[in-house]
Coordinates of C-alpha atoms in Angstrom, one line a residue:
X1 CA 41.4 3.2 17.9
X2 CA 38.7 0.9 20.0
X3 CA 36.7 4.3 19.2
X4 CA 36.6 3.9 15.7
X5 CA 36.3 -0.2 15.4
X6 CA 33.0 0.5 17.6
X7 CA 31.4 3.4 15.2
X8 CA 32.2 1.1 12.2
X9 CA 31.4 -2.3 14.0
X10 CA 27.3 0.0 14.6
X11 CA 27.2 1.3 11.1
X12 CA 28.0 -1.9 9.4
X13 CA 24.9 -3.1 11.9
X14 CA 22.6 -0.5 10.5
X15 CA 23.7 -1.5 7.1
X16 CA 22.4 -4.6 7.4
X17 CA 19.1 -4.0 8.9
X18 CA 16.1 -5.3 6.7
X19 CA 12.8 -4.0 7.1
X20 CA 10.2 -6.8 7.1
X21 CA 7.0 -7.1 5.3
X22 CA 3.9 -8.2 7.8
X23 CA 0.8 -10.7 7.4
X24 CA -1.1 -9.2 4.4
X25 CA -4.2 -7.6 5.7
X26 CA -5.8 -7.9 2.3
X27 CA -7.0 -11.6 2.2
X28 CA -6.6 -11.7 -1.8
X29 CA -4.1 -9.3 -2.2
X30 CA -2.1 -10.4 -5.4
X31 CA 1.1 -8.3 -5.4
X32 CA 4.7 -8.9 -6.0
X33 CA 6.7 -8.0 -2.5
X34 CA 10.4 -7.6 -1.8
X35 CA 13.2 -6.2 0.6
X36 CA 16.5 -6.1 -1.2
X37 CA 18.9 -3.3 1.2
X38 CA 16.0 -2.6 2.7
X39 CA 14.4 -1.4 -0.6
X40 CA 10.5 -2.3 -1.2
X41 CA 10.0 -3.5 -4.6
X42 CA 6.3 -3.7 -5.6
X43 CA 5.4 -5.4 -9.0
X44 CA 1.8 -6.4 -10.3
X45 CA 2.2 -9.0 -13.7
X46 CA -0.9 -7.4 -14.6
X47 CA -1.8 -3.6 -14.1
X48 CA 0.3 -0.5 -13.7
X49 CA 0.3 0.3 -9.9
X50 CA -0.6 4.2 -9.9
X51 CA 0.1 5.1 -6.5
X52 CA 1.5 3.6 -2.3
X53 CA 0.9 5.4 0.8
X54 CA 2.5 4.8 3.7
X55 CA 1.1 5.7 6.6
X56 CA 2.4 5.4 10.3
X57 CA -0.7 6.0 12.8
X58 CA 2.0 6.6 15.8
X59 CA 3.5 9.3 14.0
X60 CA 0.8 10.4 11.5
X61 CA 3.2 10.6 9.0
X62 CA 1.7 9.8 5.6
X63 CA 4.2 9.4 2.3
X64 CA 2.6 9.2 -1.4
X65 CA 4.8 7.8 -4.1
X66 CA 2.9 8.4 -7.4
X67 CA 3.7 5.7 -10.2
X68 CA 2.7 5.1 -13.9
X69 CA 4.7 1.8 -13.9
X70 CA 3.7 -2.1 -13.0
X71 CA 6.9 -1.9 -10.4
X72 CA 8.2 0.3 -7.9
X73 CA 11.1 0.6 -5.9
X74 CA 11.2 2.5 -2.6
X75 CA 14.1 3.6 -0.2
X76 CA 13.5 2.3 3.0
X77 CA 16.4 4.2 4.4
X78 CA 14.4 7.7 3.9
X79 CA 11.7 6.8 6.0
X80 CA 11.5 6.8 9.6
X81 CA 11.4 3.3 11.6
X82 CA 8.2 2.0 12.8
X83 CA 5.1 0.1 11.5
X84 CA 3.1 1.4 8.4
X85 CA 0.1 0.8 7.2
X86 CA 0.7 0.3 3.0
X87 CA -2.4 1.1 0.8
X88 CA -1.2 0.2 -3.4
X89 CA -3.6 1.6 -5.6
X90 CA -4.0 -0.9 -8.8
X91 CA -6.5 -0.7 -11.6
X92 CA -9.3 0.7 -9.4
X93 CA -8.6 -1.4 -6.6
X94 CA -6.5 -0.9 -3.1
X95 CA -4.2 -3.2 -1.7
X96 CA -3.1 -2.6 1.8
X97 CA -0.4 -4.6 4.1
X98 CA 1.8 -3.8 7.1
X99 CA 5.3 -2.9 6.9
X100 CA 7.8 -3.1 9.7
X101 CA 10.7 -0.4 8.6
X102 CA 13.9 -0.7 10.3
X103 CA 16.4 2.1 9.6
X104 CA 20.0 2.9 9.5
X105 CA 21.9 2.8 13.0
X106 CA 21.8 5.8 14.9
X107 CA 25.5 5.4 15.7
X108 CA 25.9 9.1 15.9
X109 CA 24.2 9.0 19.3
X110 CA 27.1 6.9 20.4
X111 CA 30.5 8.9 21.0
X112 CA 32.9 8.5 18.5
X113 CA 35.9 10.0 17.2
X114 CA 36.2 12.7 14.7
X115 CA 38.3 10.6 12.1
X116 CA 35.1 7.8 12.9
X117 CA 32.7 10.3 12.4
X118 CA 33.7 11.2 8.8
X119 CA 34.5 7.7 7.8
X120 CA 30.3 7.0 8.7
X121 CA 29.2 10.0 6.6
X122 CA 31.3 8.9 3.9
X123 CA 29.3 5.7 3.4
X124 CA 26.0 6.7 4.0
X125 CA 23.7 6.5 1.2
X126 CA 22.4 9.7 -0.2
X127 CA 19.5 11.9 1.0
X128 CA 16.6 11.0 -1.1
X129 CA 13.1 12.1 -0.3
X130 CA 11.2 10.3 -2.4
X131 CA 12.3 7.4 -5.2
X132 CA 9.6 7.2 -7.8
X133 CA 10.4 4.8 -10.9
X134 CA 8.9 6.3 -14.2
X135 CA 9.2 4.7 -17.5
X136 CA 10.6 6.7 -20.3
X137 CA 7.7 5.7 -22.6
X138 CA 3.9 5.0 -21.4
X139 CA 3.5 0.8 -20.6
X140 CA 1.1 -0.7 -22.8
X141 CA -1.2 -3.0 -20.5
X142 CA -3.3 -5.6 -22.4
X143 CA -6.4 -5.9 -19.9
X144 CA -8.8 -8.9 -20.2
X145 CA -12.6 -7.6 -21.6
X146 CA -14.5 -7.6 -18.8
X147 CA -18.5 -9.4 -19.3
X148 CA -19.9 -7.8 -16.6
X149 CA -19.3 -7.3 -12.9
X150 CA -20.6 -9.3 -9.6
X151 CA -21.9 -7.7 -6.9
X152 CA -22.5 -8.5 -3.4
X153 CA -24.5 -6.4 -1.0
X154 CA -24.9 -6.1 2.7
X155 CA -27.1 -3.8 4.3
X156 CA -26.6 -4.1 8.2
X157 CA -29.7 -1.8 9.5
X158 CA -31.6 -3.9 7.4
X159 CA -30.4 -7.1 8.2
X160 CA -30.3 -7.9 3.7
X161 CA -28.1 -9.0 1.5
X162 CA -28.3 -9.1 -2.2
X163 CA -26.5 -10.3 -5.1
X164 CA -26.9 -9.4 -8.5
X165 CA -24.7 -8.3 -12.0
X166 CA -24.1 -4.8 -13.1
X167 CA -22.8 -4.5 -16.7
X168 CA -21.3 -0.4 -17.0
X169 CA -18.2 1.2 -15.3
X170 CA -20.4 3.9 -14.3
X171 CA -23.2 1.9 -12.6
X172 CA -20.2 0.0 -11.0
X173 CA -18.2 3.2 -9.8
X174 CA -21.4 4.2 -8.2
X175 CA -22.0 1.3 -6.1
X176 CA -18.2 1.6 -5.0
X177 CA -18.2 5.5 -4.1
X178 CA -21.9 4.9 -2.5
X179 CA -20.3 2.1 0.0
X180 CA -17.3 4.3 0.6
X181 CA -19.8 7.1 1.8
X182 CA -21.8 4.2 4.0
X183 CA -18.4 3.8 5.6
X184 CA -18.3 7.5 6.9
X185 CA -22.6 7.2 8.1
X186 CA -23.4 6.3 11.8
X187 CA -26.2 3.7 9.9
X188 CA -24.1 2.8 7.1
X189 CA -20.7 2.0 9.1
X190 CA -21.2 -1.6 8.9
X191 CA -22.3 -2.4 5.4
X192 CA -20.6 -4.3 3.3
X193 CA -19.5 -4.4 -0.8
X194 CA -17.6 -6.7 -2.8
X195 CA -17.1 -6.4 -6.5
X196 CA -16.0 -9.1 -9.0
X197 CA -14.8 -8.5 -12.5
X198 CA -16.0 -11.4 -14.6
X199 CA -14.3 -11.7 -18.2
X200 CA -15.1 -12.9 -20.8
X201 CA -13.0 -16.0 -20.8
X202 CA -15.1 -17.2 -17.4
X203 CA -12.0 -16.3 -15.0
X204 CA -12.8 -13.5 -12.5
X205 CA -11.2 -11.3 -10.1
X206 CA -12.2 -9.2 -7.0
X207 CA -12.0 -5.9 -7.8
X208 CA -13.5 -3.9 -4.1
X209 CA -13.6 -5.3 -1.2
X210 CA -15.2 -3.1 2.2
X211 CA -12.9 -5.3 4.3
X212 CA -9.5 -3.8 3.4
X213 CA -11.1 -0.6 3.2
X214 CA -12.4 -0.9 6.6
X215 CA -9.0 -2.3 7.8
X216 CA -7.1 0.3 6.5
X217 CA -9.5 3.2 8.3
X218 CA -8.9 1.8 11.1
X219 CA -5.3 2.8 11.5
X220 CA -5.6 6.5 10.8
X221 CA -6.7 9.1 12.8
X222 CA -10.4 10.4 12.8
X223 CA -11.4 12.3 9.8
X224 CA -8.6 11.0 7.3
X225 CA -10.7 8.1 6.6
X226 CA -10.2 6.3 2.6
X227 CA -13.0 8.3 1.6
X228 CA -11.3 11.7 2.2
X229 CA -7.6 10.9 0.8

């Protein structure tokens, strides 16, 4: 009997066991962020959030969730404790924050009886690997017209910086996939971007930032670098 009052007395432990979200890396990240039974919700009032990775640099363990929705919703529970690295991919931009995860209980290391044993499995929540929210019909996002876009540019071997407006996607893209490649160069490791859409209502918002991409390189492994997922 004292058997089974301990393997509940664990599991109702693990039940409650909330993963925590850490100090935002991403100094101007603007994202909706919540544990509920230790489920992330992510929501943007904005833009449809198109993709998270986690990514655990003990481990090396790296899970996409792929999303056409401005929320998602992601079991905790199916992922293994420890700290990970989040990168959320929002209308061309990447947000990244830590997340501690905390699992379920591993009260089946503990001995128990058979009648306690069954009673744990019973409750457990169902094996999922990944939980992916997709709306049933495309969301229509209204985005603001964009005016033009902002740039400022550091180039370290140099010792310049520049700043200056660029008025076409494509022109802008360039700049953005250029700095990513300066990112992966001996020379260009330690120069800097920063990209602001400016609309035409005067309000603007950063769009790129070399910082979190910088931050977020540094917790994987060599050769799995932003550029290269």
């Amino acid at each position: 009997m004292n058997k089974i009052l301990i393997a509940f007395a664990l599991f109702t432990l693990g039940l409650n066991a909330q993963s925590k979200l850490q100090p935002n890396i991403h100094a101007s990240l603007n994202l909706g962020q919540t544990i509920t039974d230790n489920t992330l919700g992510l929501e943007d009032s904005k833009y449809v959030i198109n993709k998270v990775l986690l990514y655990n640099k003990e481990t090396l363990e790296q899970r996409v969730y792929q999303n056409q929705a401005k929320s998602i919703a992601i079991d905790l529970d199916q992922v293994k404790t420890g700290v990970y690295t989040a990168m959320v991919y929002v209308n061309g931009d990447v947000k990244v924050f830590n997340l501690d995860i905390v699992g379920l209980s591993s009260s089946e290391n503990y001995e128990t009886t058979e009648a306690a044993e069954v009673a744990v499995l019973k409750e457990k929540k169902p094996a999922v690997v990944e939980v992916v929210k997709v709306p049933e019909a495309p969301v229509e996002v209204k985005e603001k017209k964009i005016k033009f876009y902002r740039v400022v540019s550091t180039v370290a071997f140099k010792y310049s910086s520049s700043k200056y407006n660029v008025f076409t996607e494509k022109r802008k893209d360039a700049l953005i996939r250029k700095n990513e490649l300066d990112l992966t160069t001996r020379i260009g490791k330690k120069n800097t971007l920063v990209v602001y859409a400016v609309y035409l209502d005067r309000s603007e918002e950063m769009i790129y930032d070399t910082g979190a991409v910088k931050d977020f390189n540094k917790t994987l492994p060599a050769g799995n670098e932003l550029s290269s997922l």
